[in-house]
Tab-separated table of C-alpha atoms in Angstrom:
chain	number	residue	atom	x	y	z
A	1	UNK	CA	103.944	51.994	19.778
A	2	UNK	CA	101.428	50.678	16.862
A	3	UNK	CA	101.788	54.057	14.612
A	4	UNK	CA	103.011	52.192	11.428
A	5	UNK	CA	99.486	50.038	11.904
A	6	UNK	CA	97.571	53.001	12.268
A	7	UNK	CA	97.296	53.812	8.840
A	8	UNK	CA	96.049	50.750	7.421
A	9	UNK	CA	93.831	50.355	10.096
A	10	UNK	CA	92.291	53.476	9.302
A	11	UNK	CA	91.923	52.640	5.354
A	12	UNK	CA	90.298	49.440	6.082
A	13	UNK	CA	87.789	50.641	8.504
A	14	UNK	CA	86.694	52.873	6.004
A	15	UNK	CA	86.397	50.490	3.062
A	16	UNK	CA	84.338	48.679	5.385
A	17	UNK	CA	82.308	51.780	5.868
A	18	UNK	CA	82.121	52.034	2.572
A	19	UNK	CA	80.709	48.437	2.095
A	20	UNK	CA	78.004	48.725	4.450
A	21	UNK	CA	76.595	52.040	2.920
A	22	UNK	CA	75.587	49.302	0.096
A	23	UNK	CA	74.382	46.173	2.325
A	24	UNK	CA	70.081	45.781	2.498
A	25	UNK	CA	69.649	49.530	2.603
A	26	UNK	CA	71.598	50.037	5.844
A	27	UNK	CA	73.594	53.553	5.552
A	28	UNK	CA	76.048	54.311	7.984
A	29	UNK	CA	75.251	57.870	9.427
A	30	UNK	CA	77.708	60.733	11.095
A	31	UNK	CA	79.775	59.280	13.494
A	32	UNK	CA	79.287	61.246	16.696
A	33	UNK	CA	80.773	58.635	18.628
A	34	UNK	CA	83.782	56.585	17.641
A	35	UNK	CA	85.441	55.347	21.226
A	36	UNK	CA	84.324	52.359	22.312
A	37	UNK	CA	81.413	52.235	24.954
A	38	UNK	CA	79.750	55.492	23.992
A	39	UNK	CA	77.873	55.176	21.264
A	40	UNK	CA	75.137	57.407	21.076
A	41	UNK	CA	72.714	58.417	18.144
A	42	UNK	CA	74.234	60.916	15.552
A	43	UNK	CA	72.941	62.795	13.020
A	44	UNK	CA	70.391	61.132	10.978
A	45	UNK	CA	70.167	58.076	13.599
A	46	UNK	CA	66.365	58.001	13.239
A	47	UNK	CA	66.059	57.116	9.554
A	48	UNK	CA	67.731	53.700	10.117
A	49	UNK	CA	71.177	54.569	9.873
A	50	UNK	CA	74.674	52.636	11.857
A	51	UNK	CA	76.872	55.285	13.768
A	52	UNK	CA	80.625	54.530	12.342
A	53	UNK	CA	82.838	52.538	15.113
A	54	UNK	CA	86.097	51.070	14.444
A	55	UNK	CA	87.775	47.518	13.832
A	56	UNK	CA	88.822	44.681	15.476
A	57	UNK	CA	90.287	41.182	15.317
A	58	UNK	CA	87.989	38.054	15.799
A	59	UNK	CA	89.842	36.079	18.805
A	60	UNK	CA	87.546	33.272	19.207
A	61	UNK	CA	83.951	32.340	18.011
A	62	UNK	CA	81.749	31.462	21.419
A	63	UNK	CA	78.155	30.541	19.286
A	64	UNK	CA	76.286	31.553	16.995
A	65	UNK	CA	76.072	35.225	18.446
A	66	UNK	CA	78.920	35.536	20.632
A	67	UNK	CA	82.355	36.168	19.855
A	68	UNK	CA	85.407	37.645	20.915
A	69	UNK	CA	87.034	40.757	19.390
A	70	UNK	CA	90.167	42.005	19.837
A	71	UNK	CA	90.377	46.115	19.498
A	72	UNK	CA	93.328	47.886	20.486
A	73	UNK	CA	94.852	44.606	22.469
A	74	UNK	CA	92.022	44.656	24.621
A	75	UNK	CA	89.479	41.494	24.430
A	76	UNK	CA	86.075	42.154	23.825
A	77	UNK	CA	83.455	40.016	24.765
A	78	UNK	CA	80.740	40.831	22.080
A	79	UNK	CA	76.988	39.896	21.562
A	80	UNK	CA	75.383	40.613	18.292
A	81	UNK	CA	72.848	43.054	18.320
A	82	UNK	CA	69.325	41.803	16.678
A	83	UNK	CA	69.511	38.387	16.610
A	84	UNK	CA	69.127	35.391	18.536
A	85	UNK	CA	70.702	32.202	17.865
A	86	UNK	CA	69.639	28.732	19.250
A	87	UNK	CA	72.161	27.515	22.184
A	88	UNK	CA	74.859	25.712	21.940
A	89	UNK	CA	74.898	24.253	25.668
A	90	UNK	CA	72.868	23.453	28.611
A	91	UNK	CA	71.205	21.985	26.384
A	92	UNK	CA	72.190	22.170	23.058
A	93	UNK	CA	69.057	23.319	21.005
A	94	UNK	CA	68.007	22.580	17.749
A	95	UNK	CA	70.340	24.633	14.894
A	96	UNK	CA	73.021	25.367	17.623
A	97	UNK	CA	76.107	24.072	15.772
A	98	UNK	CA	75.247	25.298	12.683
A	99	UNK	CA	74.354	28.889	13.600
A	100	UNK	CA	77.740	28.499	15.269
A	101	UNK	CA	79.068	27.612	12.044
A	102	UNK	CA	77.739	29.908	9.725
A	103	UNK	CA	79.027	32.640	12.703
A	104	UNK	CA	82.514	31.005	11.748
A	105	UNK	CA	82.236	31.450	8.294
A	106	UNK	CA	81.044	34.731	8.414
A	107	UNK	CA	83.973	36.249	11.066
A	108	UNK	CA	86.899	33.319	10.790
A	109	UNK	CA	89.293	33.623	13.748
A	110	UNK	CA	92.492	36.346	12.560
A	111	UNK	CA	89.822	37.965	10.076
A	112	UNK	CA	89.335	41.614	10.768
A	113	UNK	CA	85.655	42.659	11.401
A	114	UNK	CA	84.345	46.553	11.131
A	115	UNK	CA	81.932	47.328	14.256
A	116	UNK	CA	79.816	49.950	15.368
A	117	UNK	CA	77.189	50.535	18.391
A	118	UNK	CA	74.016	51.216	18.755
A	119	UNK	CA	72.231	53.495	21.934
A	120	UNK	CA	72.928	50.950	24.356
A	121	UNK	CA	76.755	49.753	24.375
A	122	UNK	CA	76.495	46.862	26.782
A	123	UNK	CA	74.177	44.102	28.151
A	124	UNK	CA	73.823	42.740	31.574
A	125	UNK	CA	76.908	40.813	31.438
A	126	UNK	CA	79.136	43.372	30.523
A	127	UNK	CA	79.296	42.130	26.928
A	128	UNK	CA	79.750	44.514	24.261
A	129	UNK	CA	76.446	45.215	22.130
A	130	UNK	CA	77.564	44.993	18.652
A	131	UNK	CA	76.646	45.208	14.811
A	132	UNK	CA	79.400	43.862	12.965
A	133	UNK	CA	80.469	43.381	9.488
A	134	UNK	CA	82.917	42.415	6.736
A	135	UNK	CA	85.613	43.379	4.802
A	136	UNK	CA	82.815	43.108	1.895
A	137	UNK	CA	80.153	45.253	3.756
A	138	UNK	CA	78.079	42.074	4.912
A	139	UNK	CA	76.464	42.979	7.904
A	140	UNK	CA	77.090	40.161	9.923
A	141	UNK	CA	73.950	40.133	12.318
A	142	UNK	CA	71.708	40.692	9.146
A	143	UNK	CA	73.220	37.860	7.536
A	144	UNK	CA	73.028	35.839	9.913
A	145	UNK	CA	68.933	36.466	9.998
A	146	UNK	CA	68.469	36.230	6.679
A	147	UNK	CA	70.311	32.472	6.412
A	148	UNK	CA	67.723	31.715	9.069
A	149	UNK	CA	71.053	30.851	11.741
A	150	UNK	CA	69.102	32.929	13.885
A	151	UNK	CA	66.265	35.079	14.630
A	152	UNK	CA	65.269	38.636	14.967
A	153	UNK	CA	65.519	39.680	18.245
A	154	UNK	CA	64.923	43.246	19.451
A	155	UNK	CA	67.392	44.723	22.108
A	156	UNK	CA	66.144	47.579	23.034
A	157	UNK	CA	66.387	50.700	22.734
A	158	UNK	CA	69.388	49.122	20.230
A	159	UNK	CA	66.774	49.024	17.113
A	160	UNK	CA	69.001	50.918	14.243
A	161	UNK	CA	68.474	48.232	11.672
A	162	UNK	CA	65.274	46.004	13.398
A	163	UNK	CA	63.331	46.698	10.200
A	164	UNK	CA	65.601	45.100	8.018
A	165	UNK	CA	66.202	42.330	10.896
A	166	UNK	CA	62.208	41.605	10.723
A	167	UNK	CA	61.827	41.286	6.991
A	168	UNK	CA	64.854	38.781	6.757
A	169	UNK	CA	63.560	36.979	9.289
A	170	UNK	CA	59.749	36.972	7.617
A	171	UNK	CA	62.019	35.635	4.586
A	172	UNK	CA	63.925	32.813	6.112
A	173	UNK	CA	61.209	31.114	7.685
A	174	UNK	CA	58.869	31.540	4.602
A	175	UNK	CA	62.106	29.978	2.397
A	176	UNK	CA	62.544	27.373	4.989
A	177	UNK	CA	65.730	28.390	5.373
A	178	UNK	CA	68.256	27.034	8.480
A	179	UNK	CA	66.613	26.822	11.513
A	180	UNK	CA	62.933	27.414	10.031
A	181	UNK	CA	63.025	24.275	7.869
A	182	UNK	CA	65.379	22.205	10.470
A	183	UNK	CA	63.493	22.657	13.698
C-alpha cells in the first residue's frame, strides 16, 4: 500500500495548483471532478478557468505533444490539449525535433507533472486529453505555444484556455519565434 506517499503527493499537487492560479491569467476553478476520465466543467468553467486533476510521473516523451504519464502505476498515454506540434515521423516535418525537445525540457523523464482535464477526457485513440504543468505553475501546453514549438490548435469542445493559446500563438509567429522563423 502507497499511504506514506499519499501525503506528499497531495502537498505537491496543490503547490502546483497553486502555481498555475499565477501562469498567463489561467485560474484553476472548483474541482468537480478529480478521478481520472471524468472531467467535466465545474463551477466557474465558463470564465476560462482549469478544473483541478491530480499528478503524475513523466515515463517517456513520444514528440512534441505526446507523452507518457504515469498516475497511480497505471501508464497514460497523453496528448496535450491546444496545441499542435510538427511531426516527428512519416515524415519528419520541419521543427519536429526541436518541439520534441523543448517538450523534454519542459516535462524531463522522473519529473512529476500536475494535470487536469478539460470537457472531453479522451481522443480517438484512446489517449488521454491533457493540460499539464510544472512544479513552477508553467502550463506546459501554453508554453509550449508561446516558444512557437507548436501551434494553437482547438480540440473541441476542450477550449478552457484557447484564448490564451491564440494570443501566444499571434506572439510567436510575430517574434519569429521556433517554428515561425525556422519553417
Amino acid at each position: 500500500m502507497r499511504t506514506p506517499l499519499l501525503l506528499p503527493l497531495l502537498g505537491g499537487a496543490i503547490t502546483l495548483l497553486a502555481g498555475l492560479q499565477a501562469c498567463a491569467g489561467v485560474t484553476i476553478g472548483d474541482a468537480t471532478t478529480a478521478e481520472r476520465g471524468g472531467a467535466t466543467y465545474g463551477p466557474g468553467d465558463a470564465s476560462g478557468e482549469i478544473s483541478a486533476g491530480g499528478a503524475g510521473t513523466v515515463v517517456a516523451i513520444t514528440d512534441g505533444d505526446t507523452l507518457r504519464l504515469d498516475v497511480d502505476g497505471e501508464e497514460l498515454r497523453v496528448r496535450l490539449i491546444g496545441v499542435d506540434t510538427p511531426e516527428v515521423r512519416d515524415p519528419v516535418e520541419c521543427y519536429g525535433d526541436e518541439a520534441t525537445a523543448a517538450l523534454e525540457a519542459l516535462a524531463p523523464v522522473g519529473s512529476t507533472l500536475g494535470y487536469a482535464y478539460d470537457r472531453d477526457p479522451q481522443d480517438q485513440y484512446g489517449r488521454e486529453l491533457m493540460y499539464l504543468r510544472t512544479a513552477d505553475g508553467t502550463i506546459i501546453n501554453l508554453a509550449l505555444v508561446e516558444q512557437g514549438a507548436g501551434r494553437a490548435v482547438l480540440f473541441e469542445p476542450n477550449d478552457q484556455i484557447w484564448d490564451a493559446l491564440q494570443q501566444a500563438e499571434r506572439d510567436a509567429q510575430a517574434a519569429g519565434l521556433g517554428l515561425w522563423g525556422a519553417c
